[in-house]
Amino acid sequence: MSRTKIIDALKSAPGERITVKGWVRAFRSNRFIALNDGSCLNNLQVVVDFENFDEKILKDVTVGAAISVEGNLVESQGKGQAVEVIADTIEILGTANPDEVSKTILQPKRHSLELLREQAHLRFRTQTFSAVFRIRHAMAFAIHKYFNDNGFFYLHSPIITGSDAEGAGEMFRVTNFDLDNIPRTEEGHIDVKEDFFGKETNLTVSGQLEAELGATALGQVYTFGPTFRAENSNTSRHLAEFWMIEPEIAFADLDDDMDLGEDFLKYVIRYALENCMEDLQFLHDREVKLDSQKPQAERNELPLIDRMKFVLENDFERITYTRAIEILRNSKPYKKNKFKFPVEWGVDLASEHERFLVEKHFKKPVILYNYPADIKAFYMRNNEPDEEGRKTVAAMDVLFPGIGEIIGGSQREERFDVLKQKCADFNIPEDHVWWYLDTRRFGTVPHAGFGLGFERLIMFVTGMTNIRDVIPFPRTPKNAEF
Amino acid sequence: MSRTKIIDALKSAPGERITVKGWVRAFRSNRFIALNDGSCLNNLQVVVDFENFDEKILKDVTVGAAISVEGNLVESQGKGQAVEVIADTIEILGTANPDEVSKTILQPKRHSLELLREQAHLRFRTQTFSAVFRIRHAMAFAIHKYFNDNGFFYLHSPIITGSDAEGAGEMFRVTNFDLDNIPRTEEGHIDVKEDFFGKETNLTVSGQLEAELGATALGQVYTFGPTFRAENSNTSRHLAEFWMIEPEIAFADLDDDMDLGEDFLKYVIRYALENCMEDLQFLHDREVKLDSQKPQAERNELPLIDRMKFVLENDFERITYTRAIEILRNSKPYKKNKFKFPVEWGVDLASEHERFLVEKHFKKPVILYNYPADIKAFYMRNNEPDEEGRKTVAAMDVLFPGIGEIIGGSQREERFDVLKQKCADFNIPEDHVWWYLDTRRFGTVPHAGFGLGFERLIMFVTGMTNIRDVIPFPRTPKNAEF
């Protein structure tokens, strides 16, 4: 008899005869098995009349064991579920020794997130992490669906790259050398020509430049792939390996880019609300409970689902960097010397400033744009100097409550001569980016794009506060287990 | 006035006033501009009355230039299109110097695939490659849609890995060391503890083991990410960096795995036929033309679209490896000594054998299963020895016409003791795979999965015969440009 998934069994009408398979979450009073197969958050209750079963079998129905159950689906007598299964036969698929289970996170009690990370291979079996990773799936699908429905083409930008033009931080080296025996040139230098790719290669920090090549031919493309930073940051917001989404659109300016970013974020958040409510409600309740144990100042102003709806219901506030500086300098915390970092035109805003703007001043998502040229990347489009002669670029950041920057984007410098000059100013050798410059020589067009850190988005829609808890197997300094 | 994409303009009713933007593919008789914006294969014809335009503007309407056109959409007088635009205004967005263009693949004539690869940053602008990469997008989306619709969860397996259990070939090393100054232990060994992750790390060759961790908790998962091989193979079928799809299903055996593989392949091929016909027809016609210039023996037996329909219309033939050996040994080419490689029980089949089975004997896709244990990986499930005492594992390969192996999969060894013994037999230290073994200790379940090389699939649905032509920026020995 073919297996029914628990997500389907829970929606089925009483009366059906079914076979379900899954892992035992609990076995109460030698009578009620809570069975979960990962298809959804909720367990199916299996009712056992112990007189009908061999004691030897029931002895193996322990937390963590895998079983197959055949029986009738009936209306549930208990609270908390509409249906339950009256077991006729139980087959043990895989046992789980209770003494061994008690040393793992499978043991049904609260475990620290640290311990759960150490047992990342088992944490998919917990309620919290199964919810997080089902939502992560849904968000990935929503992203592909959004772009597909809107005529974007998915472009796989290269992971191993010989280009280091983006310069977004330290890079990991990729090599085929035997490190005990690296070939040298006659002058004693490392002979990179002898390496696999015939030159120095690294793991990509961004697929943007390649996405521009696609967009200036196919019109609208996006990347969705892993990116890497070899930064020694042991924080709750940094990973050495993370996933990025980078759409790039031709015939577009910064306004179009901001429109895209806002529409895109609202779409995927709405998708979560429409498709993941059971898991969201669980994480929402979890957060509310955790918050209730915290001092007032550390609690979320709004709980998870309300934060998500809040983003949907508000137009994002769009203000220039220059205006943001004015607002900050006129703010109470500035006047009372409460900001730790300086606020003046030309500096990069710190997290405290961004949070003030989003959470206190505007009380909604904010898009800052037209940043000082000196603090932004070479490929961003130069604006006309402002009335005071200050140089800005057509860059934009989308700031979210609790998260800070969730999107960073810009219109790209499409003017060949200006871009050549910017390469020179940023010390980027033209022969490293000849192919990038070429797109400006052959029918260049205004174009723009942005980058979204996928894990930042997942943090926002799950309420998890450590980025290591929203990716299956986090890579961080001194940690590449599993 | 907002831009209309050419794919939409071509479907619009005559009479509308529109603005279109794109790149000039041709400008005939100083009157007809073929304009393309990448949204689809076909160009929009823009009709220019040169008397209405400044000569200076028309001079810049050259192949490769980007322009914006405003005008009325009218019924076309010419053949080959239903509608065309009568241009009122033309704006030059980006010029393209004809002398420079003539040195590139933008020049409208046939270029070798080698030259197109050298200018991979521009080949998206050609008909062939824009078609290939639009189809590549559609196939990626079809894959996500198939799994999402069937209740699988997308799992991002790690790219940087400290595990080398899969052993599927040579791996690239990932390091943060300064290669000129590698830290050493007192004994003079490389001090891997000092490297970024505190141990030796490599680029993944497969996400399967991690997918098993997901499947034995969430039930059904799939990976879709980049994988790497540091093999010095300069062939038309190998890349150093390529994308793999690896579904993994719990509560499943080899039959379920074969069912999934067949259903999945038919779904994505049907998706291409239903969603990409314009691009497919172009590649189909291209192939027919190229084939007509080849000797009979080198031509495809069926042209592209017919090959795809052929896969849909036939049940895949499922035969054991043992039966395949019998068929091969009774075949004409074997008896006439036409096979280059030996055919006897226990050897891996060569491409010539696979092609004989698929293209000559069965004339349809074939699934071979139950392979000799000695030629397969440690994690595959042991079968009972056959009547002659030979050891096989529950592995399966799906073989396609023209492509050979497109899917390789297996039921996994879920029995803890057997798997432990297999680790020992394959010299895999248990402390490298403790987390993998753990899933067999805590409620182990029968499970199975497979791997699909994404580029192999794209070769099949585009008819491209070199794998470097179906990935945007191929990575191969001595080549990591762009």
PDB file of C-alpha atoms in Angstrom, chain B residues 348-478:
ATOM      1  CA  ASP B 348      32.194  -0.621 -16.433  1.00  0.00           C
ATOM      2  CA  LEU B 349      30.354  -0.153 -19.705  1.00  0.00           C
ATOM      3  CA  ALA B 350      31.951   2.157 -22.224  1.00  0.00           C
ATOM      4  CA  SER B 351      30.144   4.823 -24.180  1.00  0.00           C
ATOM      5  CA  GLU B 352      30.085   2.560 -27.287  1.00  0.00           C
ATOM      6  CA  HIS B 353      28.197  -0.086 -25.313  1.00  0.00           C
ATOM      7  CA  GLU B 354      25.703   2.347 -23.867  1.00  0.00           C
ATOM      8  CA  ARG B 355      25.059   3.853 -27.280  1.00  0.00           C
ATOM      9  CA  PHE B 356      24.519   0.429 -28.803  1.00  0.00           C
ATOM     10  CA  LEU B 357      21.919  -0.417 -26.183  1.00  0.00           C
ATOM     11  CA  VAL B 358      20.065   2.887 -26.464  1.00  0.00           C
ATOM     12  CA  GLU B 359      20.399   3.761 -30.116  1.00  0.00           C
ATOM     13  CA  LYS B 360      20.569   0.375 -31.843  1.00  0.00           C
ATOM     14  CA  HIS B 361      19.109  -2.335 -29.647  1.00  0.00           C
ATOM     15  CA  PHE B 362      16.241  -0.774 -27.712  1.00  0.00           C
ATOM     16  CA  LYS B 363      15.951   2.447 -29.684  1.00  0.00           C
ATOM     17  CA  LYS B 364      14.751   4.326 -26.613  1.00  0.00           C
ATOM     18  CA  PRO B 365      16.060   5.581 -23.266  1.00  0.00           C
ATOM     19  CA  VAL B 366      17.378   2.767 -21.115  1.00  0.00           C
ATOM     20  CA  ILE B 367      17.753   2.467 -17.353  1.00  0.00           C
ATOM     21  CA  LEU B 368      20.459   0.025 -16.330  1.00  0.00           C
ATOM     22  CA  TYR B 369      20.352  -1.113 -12.717  1.00  0.00           C
ATOM     23  CA  ASN B 370      21.983  -3.463 -10.233  1.00  0.00           C
ATOM     24  CA  TYR B 371      25.612  -2.818 -11.108  1.00  0.00           C
ATOM     25  CA  PRO B 372      28.601  -4.801  -9.809  1.00  0.00           C
ATOM     26  CA  ALA B 373      29.430  -3.532  -6.339  1.00  0.00           C
ATOM     27  CA  ASP B 374      33.122  -3.187  -7.128  1.00  0.00           C
ATOM     28  CA  ILE B 375      32.685  -0.452  -9.711  1.00  0.00           C
ATOM     29  CA  LYS B 376      30.283   1.685  -7.655  1.00  0.00           C
ATOM     30  CA  ALA B 377      30.458   3.989  -4.633  1.00  0.00           C
ATOM     31  CA  PHE B 378      30.546   2.981  -0.979  1.00  0.00           C
ATOM     32  CA  TYR B 379      27.150   4.430  -0.088  1.00  0.00           C
ATOM     33  CA  MET B 380      25.129   2.320  -2.529  1.00  0.00           C
ATOM     34  CA  ARG B 381      22.933  -0.367  -1.064  1.00  0.00           C
ATOM     35  CA  ASN B 382      24.157  -3.960  -1.262  1.00  0.00           C
ATOM     36  CA  ASN B 383      21.809  -6.362  -3.012  1.00  0.00           C
ATOM     37  CA  GLU B 384      21.634 -10.014  -2.096  1.00  0.00           C
ATOM     38  CA  PRO B 385      24.298 -11.834  -4.143  1.00  0.00           C
ATOM     39  CA  ASP B 386      22.789 -13.205  -7.375  1.00  0.00           C
ATOM     40  CA  GLU B 387      22.349 -16.917  -8.180  1.00  0.00           C
ATOM     41  CA  GLU B 388      25.969 -17.075  -9.250  1.00  0.00           C
ATOM     42  CA  GLY B 389      27.125 -15.380  -6.044  1.00  0.00           C
ATOM     43  CA  ARG B 390      28.074 -12.106  -7.707  1.00  0.00           C
ATOM     44  CA  LYS B 391      27.780  -8.959  -5.627  1.00  0.00           C
ATOM     45  CA  THR B 392      25.741  -6.049  -6.942  1.00  0.00           C
ATOM     46  CA  VAL B 393      24.432  -2.770  -5.578  1.00  0.00           C
ATOM     47  CA  ALA B 394      21.072  -1.067  -6.101  1.00  0.00           C
ATOM     48  CA  ALA B 395      22.468   1.531  -8.503  1.00  0.00           C
ATOM     49  CA  MET B 396      20.894   2.806 -11.708  1.00  0.00           C
ATOM     50  CA  ASP B 397      21.967   4.900 -14.681  1.00  0.00           C
ATOM     51  CA  VAL B 398      19.595   6.512 -17.160  1.00  0.00           C
ATOM     52  CA  LEU B 399      21.064   6.447 -20.670  1.00  0.00           C
ATOM     53  CA  PHE B 400      19.881   8.861 -23.353  1.00  0.00           C
ATOM     54  CA  PRO B 401      20.399   8.808 -27.113  1.00  0.00           C
ATOM     55  CA  GLY B 402      23.371  10.939 -28.149  1.00  0.00           C
ATOM     56  CA  ILE B 403      24.221  11.832 -24.547  1.00  0.00           C
ATOM     57  CA  GLY B 404      24.852   8.539 -22.766  1.00  0.00           C
ATOM     58  CA  GLU B 405      24.490   8.695 -18.997  1.00  0.00           C
ATOM     59  CA  ILE B 406      22.247  11.611 -18.050  1.00  0.00           C
ATOM     60  CA  ILE B 407      21.307  10.413 -14.557  1.00  0.00           C
ATOM     61  CA  GLY B 408      23.206   8.251 -12.098  1.00  0.00           C
ATOM     62  CA  GLY B 409      21.554   7.192  -8.884  1.00  0.00           C
ATOM     63  CA  SER B 410      21.096   4.514  -6.281  1.00  0.00           C
ATOM     64  CA  GLN B 411      19.273   3.312  -3.251  1.00  0.00           C
ATOM     65  CA  ARG B 412      21.525   4.179  -0.314  1.00  0.00           C
ATOM     66  CA  GLU B 413      22.852   1.680   2.171  1.00  0.00           C
ATOM     67  CA  GLU B 414      20.662   2.425   5.188  1.00  0.00           C
ATOM     68  CA  ARG B 415      21.797  -0.508   7.391  1.00  0.00           C
ATOM     69  CA  PHE B 416      24.251   0.805   9.946  1.00  0.00           C
ATOM     70  CA  ASP B 417      26.424  -2.323  10.222  1.00  0.00           C
ATOM     71  CA  VAL B 418      26.596  -2.845   6.480  1.00  0.00           C
ATOM     72  CA  LEU B 419      27.494   0.797   5.892  1.00  0.00           C
ATOM     73  CA  LYS B 420      30.200   0.678   8.560  1.00  0.00           C
ATOM     74  CA  GLN B 421      31.697  -2.346   6.816  1.00  0.00           C
ATOM     75  CA  LYS B 422      31.522  -0.597   3.454  1.00  0.00           C
ATOM     76  CA  CYS B 423      33.332   2.438   4.868  1.00  0.00           C
ATOM     77  CA  ALA B 424      36.072   0.088   6.035  1.00  0.00           C
ATOM     78  CA  ASP B 425      36.199  -1.655   2.650  1.00  0.00           C
ATOM     79  CA  PHE B 426      36.493   1.668   0.833  1.00  0.00           C
ATOM     80  CA  ASN B 427      39.062   3.078   3.293  1.00  0.00           C
ATOM     81  CA  ILE B 428      36.808   5.873   4.470  1.00  0.00           C
ATOM     82  CA  PRO B 429      37.694   6.817   8.069  1.00  0.00           C
ATOM     83  CA  GLU B 430      34.575   6.777  10.227  1.00  0.00           C
ATOM     84  CA  ASP B 431      35.528  10.029  11.905  1.00  0.00           C
ATOM     85  CA  HIS B 432      35.240  11.748   8.514  1.00  0.00           C
ATOM     86  CA  VAL B 433      31.635  10.641   8.113  1.00  0.00           C
ATOM     87  CA  TRP B 434      30.397  10.342  11.712  1.00  0.00           C
ATOM     88  CA  TRP B 435      27.481  12.623  10.879  1.00  0.00           C
ATOM     89  CA  TYR B 436      26.561  10.507   7.856  1.00  0.00           C
ATOM     90  CA  LEU B 437      26.655   7.325   9.919  1.00  0.00           C
ATOM     91  CA  ASP B 438      24.531   9.003  12.594  1.00  0.00           C
ATOM     92  CA  THR B 439      21.495   9.071  10.296  1.00  0.00           C
ATOM     93  CA  ARG B 440      21.711   5.261  10.293  1.00  0.00           C
ATOM     94  CA  ARG B 441      21.807   5.182  14.087  1.00  0.00           C
ATOM     95  CA  PHE B 442      18.729   7.281  14.736  1.00  0.00           C
ATOM     96  CA  GLY B 443      15.694   5.977  12.904  1.00  0.00           C
ATOM     97  CA  THR B 444      17.304   4.941   9.661  1.00  0.00           C
ATOM     98  CA  VAL B 445      14.972   4.516   6.677  1.00  0.00           C
ATOM     99  CA  PRO B 446      15.287   3.151   3.160  1.00  0.00           C
ATOM    100  CA  HIS B 447      16.106   6.062   0.876  1.00  0.00           C
ATOM    101  CA  ALA B 448      17.338   6.742  -2.614  1.00  0.00           C
ATOM    102  CA  GLY B 449      18.355   9.531  -4.949  1.00  0.00           C
ATOM    103  CA  PHE B 450      20.196  10.471  -8.085  1.00  0.00           C
ATOM    104  CA  GLY B 451      22.380  13.087  -9.685  1.00  0.00           C
ATOM    105  CA  LEU B 452      21.703  14.895 -12.928  1.00  0.00           C
ATOM    106  CA  GLY B 453      24.377  16.954 -14.632  1.00  0.00           C
ATOM    107  CA  PHE B 454      22.483  20.110 -15.592  1.00  0.00           C
ATOM    108  CA  GLU B 455      24.694  20.825 -18.601  1.00  0.00           C
ATOM    109  CA  ARG B 456      24.142  17.310 -19.975  1.00  0.00           C
ATOM    110  CA  LEU B 457      20.413  18.017 -19.883  1.00  0.00           C
ATOM    111  CA  ILE B 458      20.905  21.350 -21.635  1.00  0.00           C
ATOM    112  CA  MET B 459      22.973  19.636 -24.333  1.00  0.00           C
ATOM    113  CA  PHE B 460      20.096  17.234 -24.880  1.00  0.00           C
ATOM    114  CA  VAL B 461      17.434  19.943 -25.195  1.00  0.00           C
ATOM    115  CA  THR B 462      19.503  22.332 -27.332  1.00  0.00           C
ATOM    116  CA  GLY B 463      21.395  19.877 -29.523  1.00  0.00           C
ATOM    117  CA  MET B 464      24.653  21.656 -28.737  1.00  0.00           C
ATOM    118  CA  THR B 465      27.448  19.097 -28.888  1.00  0.00           C
ATOM    119  CA  ASN B 466      30.101  20.823 -26.781  1.00  0.00           C
ATOM    120  CA  ILE B 467      29.360  21.289 -23.095  1.00  0.00           C
ATOM    121  CA  ARG B 468      31.259  24.614 -23.155  1.00  0.00           C
ATOM    122  CA  ASP B 469      28.469  26.029 -25.290  1.00  0.00           C
ATOM    123  CA  VAL B 470      25.663  25.452 -22.799  1.00  0.00           C
ATOM    124  CA  ILE B 471      27.166  27.206 -19.734  1.00  0.00           C
ATOM    125  CA  PRO B 472      27.702  30.976 -19.800  1.00  0.00           C
ATOM    126  CA  PHE B 473      31.374  31.036 -18.794  1.00  0.00           C
ATOM    127  CA  PRO B 474      32.993  27.587 -19.022  1.00  0.00           C
ATOM    128  CA  ARG B 475      35.827  26.640 -16.665  1.00  0.00           C
ATOM    129  CA  THR B 476      38.229  24.152 -18.208  1.00  0.00           C
ATOM    130  CA  PRO B 477      41.951  23.379 -17.895  1.00  0.00           C
ATOM    131  CA  LYS B 478      43.929  26.598 -18.416  1.00  0.00           C
TER     132      LYS B 478
END
